[in-house]
mmCIF file of C-alpha atoms in Angstrom:
data_model
loop_
_atom_site.group_PDB
_atom_site.id
_atom_site.type_symbol
_atom_site.label_atom_id
_atom_site.label_comp_id
_atom_site.label_asym_id
_atom_site.label_seq_id
_atom_site.Cartn_x
_atom_site.Cartn_y
_atom_site.Cartn_z
ATOM 1 C CA MET A 1 1.540 -2.489 23.651
ATOM 2 C CA THR A 2 5.311 -2.506 23.080
ATOM 3 C CA GLN A 3 6.883 -0.465 20.309
ATOM 4 C CA SER A 4 7.800 -3.640 18.383
ATOM 5 C CA SER A 5 4.185 -4.865 18.658
ATOM 6 C CA VAL A 6 2.976 -1.540 17.314
ATOM 7 C CA ALA A 7 5.462 -1.822 14.455
ATOM 8 C CA VAL A 8 4.006 -5.233 13.575
ATOM 9 C CA VAL A 9 0.452 -3.857 13.734
ATOM 10 C CA LEU A 10 1.289 -0.885 11.527
ATOM 11 C CA PHE A 11 3.169 -3.107 9.082
ATOM 12 C CA GLU A 12 0.218 -5.459 8.883
ATOM 13 C CA LEU A 13 -2.201 -2.568 8.461
ATOM 14 C CA ALA A 14 -0.148 -0.609 5.987
ATOM 15 C CA VAL A 15 1.806 -2.920 3.813
ATOM 16 C CA LEU A 16 1.513 -1.478 0.314
ATOM 17 C CA THR A 17 1.408 2.313 0.432
ATOM 18 C CA GLY A 18 3.695 4.905 -0.987
ATOM 19 C CA HIS A 19 4.572 6.957 -4.009
ATOM 20 C CA VAL A 20 5.754 5.131 -7.091
ATOM 21 C CA PRO A 21 8.960 6.810 -8.259
ATOM 22 C CA GLN A 22 10.050 6.835 -11.856
ATOM 23 C CA GLY A 23 13.091 4.821 -10.730
ATOM 24 C CA ARG A 24 15.298 2.480 -12.664
ATOM 25 C CA GLY A 25 14.312 -1.069 -13.465
ATOM 26 C CA LEU A 26 14.569 -3.701 -16.132
ATOM 27 C CA SER A 27 12.598 -2.849 -19.222
ATOM 28 C CA ALA A 28 9.796 -5.339 -19.759
ATOM 29 C CA GLY A 29 7.269 -4.107 -22.261
ATOM 30 C CA THR A 30 6.310 -0.850 -23.852
ATOM 31 C CA ASP A 31 6.316 2.554 -22.208
ATOM 32 C CA GLU A 32 2.522 2.553 -22.308
ATOM 33 C CA ARG A 33 2.348 -0.798 -20.537
ATOM 34 C CA ARG A 34 4.848 0.349 -17.906
ATOM 35 C CA GLN A 35 2.853 3.539 -17.300
ATOM 36 C CA ALA A 36 -0.334 1.484 -16.947
ATOM 37 C CA ASP A 37 1.430 -0.842 -14.492
ATOM 38 C CA ARG A 38 2.671 2.114 -12.421
ATOM 39 C CA ALA A 39 -0.844 3.546 -12.346
ATOM 40 C CA ALA A 40 -2.298 0.196 -11.257
ATOM 41 C CA ILE A 41 0.326 -0.136 -8.497
ATOM 42 C CA GLU A 42 -0.424 3.413 -7.338
ATOM 43 C CA LYS A 43 -4.128 2.481 -7.218
ATOM 44 C CA LEU A 44 -3.188 -0.468 -4.994
ATOM 45 C CA HIS A 45 -1.188 1.894 -2.767
ATOM 46 C CA GLN A 46 -4.154 4.241 -2.438
ATOM 47 C CA GLN A 47 -6.480 1.335 -1.557
ATOM 48 C CA ASP A 48 -4.055 0.258 1.124
ATOM 49 C CA ILE A 49 -3.747 3.791 2.550
ATOM 50 C CA ALA A 50 -7.530 3.980 2.893
ATOM 51 C CA ALA A 51 -7.716 0.499 4.440
ATOM 52 C CA THR A 52 -4.901 1.306 6.871
ATOM 53 C CA LEU A 53 -6.460 4.527 8.090
ATOM 54 C CA SER A 54 -9.894 2.901 8.459
ATOM 55 C CA ARG A 55 -8.393 -0.321 9.885
ATOM 56 C CA ASP A 56 -10.844 -2.317 7.752
ATOM 57 C CA PRO A 57 -9.688 -5.971 7.957
ATOM 58 C CA VAL A 58 -11.440 -6.969 4.722
ATOM 59 C CA ALA A 59 -9.939 -4.095 2.746
ATOM 60 C CA LEU A 60 -6.534 -4.793 4.323
ATOM 61 C CA THR A 61 -6.765 -8.383 3.109
ATOM 62 C CA ASP A 62 -7.881 -7.479 -0.402
ATOM 63 C CA VAL A 63 -4.423 -6.127 -1.290
ATOM 64 C CA TRP A 64 -2.919 -9.663 -1.100
ATOM 65 C CA THR A 65 -2.930 -12.528 -3.605
ATOM 66 C CA ASP A 66 -4.609 -15.771 -2.521
ATOM 67 C CA ASP A 67 -1.193 -17.448 -2.129
ATOM 68 C CA ALA A 68 0.522 -14.506 -0.411
ATOM 69 C CA VAL A 69 2.998 -14.760 2.458
ATOM 70 C CA ARG A 70 3.402 -11.977 5.030
ATOM 71 C CA LEU A 71 6.464 -11.916 7.275
ATOM 72 C CA ALA A 72 6.990 -9.687 10.316
ATOM 73 C CA SER A 73 9.884 -9.616 12.744
ATOM 74 C CA GLY A 74 9.267 -11.871 15.742
ATOM 75 C CA GLN A 75 5.990 -13.237 14.343
ATOM 76 C CA PRO A 76 5.159 -16.531 12.624
ATOM 77 C CA ALA A 77 4.769 -16.381 8.844
ATOM 78 C CA GLU A 78 1.212 -15.814 7.655
ATOM 79 C CA VAL A 79 0.809 -18.114 4.670
ATOM 80 C CA GLY A 80 -2.187 -17.579 2.396
ATOM 81 C CA LYS A 81 -4.886 -14.949 2.226
ATOM 82 C CA GLN A 82 -7.034 -16.708 4.854
ATOM 83 C CA ALA A 83 -4.211 -16.571 7.421
ATOM 84 C CA ILE A 84 -3.601 -12.912 6.607
ATOM 85 C CA ARG A 85 -7.334 -12.179 6.980
ATOM 86 C CA ALA A 86 -7.458 -13.936 10.378
ATOM 87 C CA SER A 87 -4.468 -11.908 11.544
ATOM 88 C CA ASN A 88 -6.046 -8.682 10.261
ATOM 89 C CA GLU A 89 -9.226 -9.516 12.196
ATOM 90 C CA ARG A 90 -7.230 -10.016 15.407
ATOM 91 C CA ARG A 91 -5.121 -6.897 14.877
ATOM 92 C CA THR A 92 -8.112 -4.645 14.236
ATOM 93 C CA ALA A 93 -10.282 -6.003 17.080
ATOM 94 C CA ASN A 94 -9.138 -3.236 19.464
ATOM 95 C CA LYS A 95 -11.486 -0.477 18.298
ATOM 96 C CA GLY A 96 -9.707 2.059 20.524
ATOM 97 C CA PHE A 97 -6.465 1.731 18.543
ATOM 98 C CA LYS A 98 -6.403 4.385 15.824
ATOM 99 C CA VAL A 99 -3.841 5.184 13.156
ATOM 100 C CA LEU A 100 -3.573 8.974 13.109
ATOM 101 C CA SER A 101 -1.102 9.348 10.279
ATOM 102 C CA TYR A 102 0.801 7.178 7.867
ATOM 103 C CA VAL A 103 3.189 8.736 5.345
ATOM 104 C CA PRO A 104 4.929 6.075 3.267
ATOM 105 C CA GLU A 105 7.746 6.830 0.875
ATOM 106 C CA THR A 106 8.646 4.292 -1.773
ATOM 107 C CA LYS A 107 12.408 4.298 -2.160
ATOM 108 C CA ASP A 108 12.515 1.983 -5.160
ATOM 109 C CA LEU A 109 10.086 0.194 -7.450
ATOM 110 C CA THR A 110 11.770 -2.212 -9.856
ATOM 111 C CA PHE A 111 9.964 -4.237 -12.504
ATOM 112 C CA LEU A 112 11.611 -7.644 -12.657
ATOM 113 C CA ASP A 113 9.784 -9.168 -15.593
ATOM 114 C CA VAL A 114 6.374 -8.889 -17.178
ATOM 115 C CA GLY A 115 3.930 -9.236 -14.297
ATOM 116 C CA TRP A 116 6.415 -8.972 -11.413
ATOM 117 C CA ALA A 117 7.828 -6.067 -9.417
ATOM 118 C CA VAL A 118 9.620 -5.508 -6.133
ATOM 119 C CA GLU A 119 9.533 -2.380 -4.007
ATOM 120 C CA TRP A 120 10.847 -1.161 -0.687
ATOM 121 C CA ARG A 121 9.707 1.817 1.332
ATOM 122 C CA THR A 122 9.916 3.499 4.670
ATOM 123 C CA PHE A 123 7.167 5.107 6.679
ATOM 124 C CA PRO A 124 6.622 7.262 9.725
ATOM 125 C CA ALA A 125 3.265 6.787 11.424
ATOM 126 C CA SER A 126 1.441 7.986 14.500
ATOM 127 C CA TYR A 127 -1.242 6.201 16.485
ATOM 128 C CA VAL A 128 -3.147 6.114 19.764
ATOM 129 C CA GLU A 129 -3.854 2.926 21.658
ATOM 130 C CA SER A 130 -7.154 4.195 23.117
ATOM 131 C CA PRO A 131 -9.462 7.213 22.802
ATOM 132 C CA GLY A 132 -7.842 10.219 24.419
ATOM 133 C CA GLY A 133 -4.545 8.357 24.627
ATOM 134 C CA GLU A 134 -1.173 9.910 23.985
ATOM 135 C CA ALA A 135 -0.136 9.969 20.334
ATOM 136 C CA LYS A 136 2.904 7.795 19.676
ATOM 137 C CA GLN A 137 5.298 7.791 16.734
ATOM 138 C CA ILE A 138 6.881 4.893 14.893
ATOM 139 C CA ARG A 139 9.016 4.329 11.797
ATOM 140 C CA GLY A 140 9.146 1.191 9.680
ATOM 141 C CA THR A 141 10.602 -0.389 6.551
ATOM 142 C CA VAL A 142 8.767 -2.699 4.159
ATOM 143 C CA LEU A 143 9.893 -4.950 1.274
ATOM 144 C CA MET A 144 7.232 -6.233 -1.117
ATOM 145 C CA VAL A 145 7.044 -8.532 -4.135
ATOM 146 C CA LEU A 146 4.092 -7.573 -6.327
ATOM 147 C CA ARG A 147 2.302 -9.718 -8.885
ATOM 148 C CA LYS A 148 0.174 -8.581 -11.804
ATOM 149 C CA LEU A 149 -3.140 -10.419 -12.044
ATOM 150 C CA PRO A 150 -4.973 -11.403 -15.263
ATOM 151 C CA ASP A 151 -7.293 -8.372 -14.902
ATOM 152 C CA ASP A 152 -4.184 -6.100 -14.991
ATOM 153 C CA SER A 153 -4.482 -5.186 -11.300
ATOM 154 C CA TRP A 154 -1.513 -5.673 -8.949
ATOM 155 C CA LYS A 155 -1.465 -7.310 -5.523
ATOM 156 C CA CYS A 156 1.111 -8.246 -2.929
ATOM 157 C CA PHE A 157 2.539 -11.746 -3.351
ATOM 158 C CA ARG A 158 5.174 -11.551 -0.586
ATOM 159 C CA GLY A 159 5.690 -8.901 2.050
ATOM 160 C CA MET A 160 8.095 -8.327 4.912
ATOM 161 C CA GLY A 161 8.360 -5.448 7.342
ATOM 162 C CA MET A 162 10.233 -4.272 10.375
#
């Protein structure tokens, strides 16, 4: 597997993790609402961390909205949750591939308006391609547009990584 292929796999497996900084952004709502939104986004990040480390294709798909679009360098756009799920199934079929570590760092989380946010982050990760294989390292960058759902949870609406 080439390093760029591994980057695509790790991006697809780990698209929404990281710490939510108390960074700047447009004010849209009360402090209590903003704190609740940050907590809900952090919950989404934690779900994605768990899904990434377990490589669970269903859990990896659950972080996306039904009308999501996922973009990765050198790959066709995955439009809609069904296309993302199919890709996750293909990407996790190699049971020997294991993510050993994934340490995302959100660089910025900006609330654009009520119900919308954008974030970007970087991550180092390590993985093996097969049991007993040599651990390899990779770094990536991700840009996400997040949407708040009617139940007050947040999911990824658009995502792009390299």
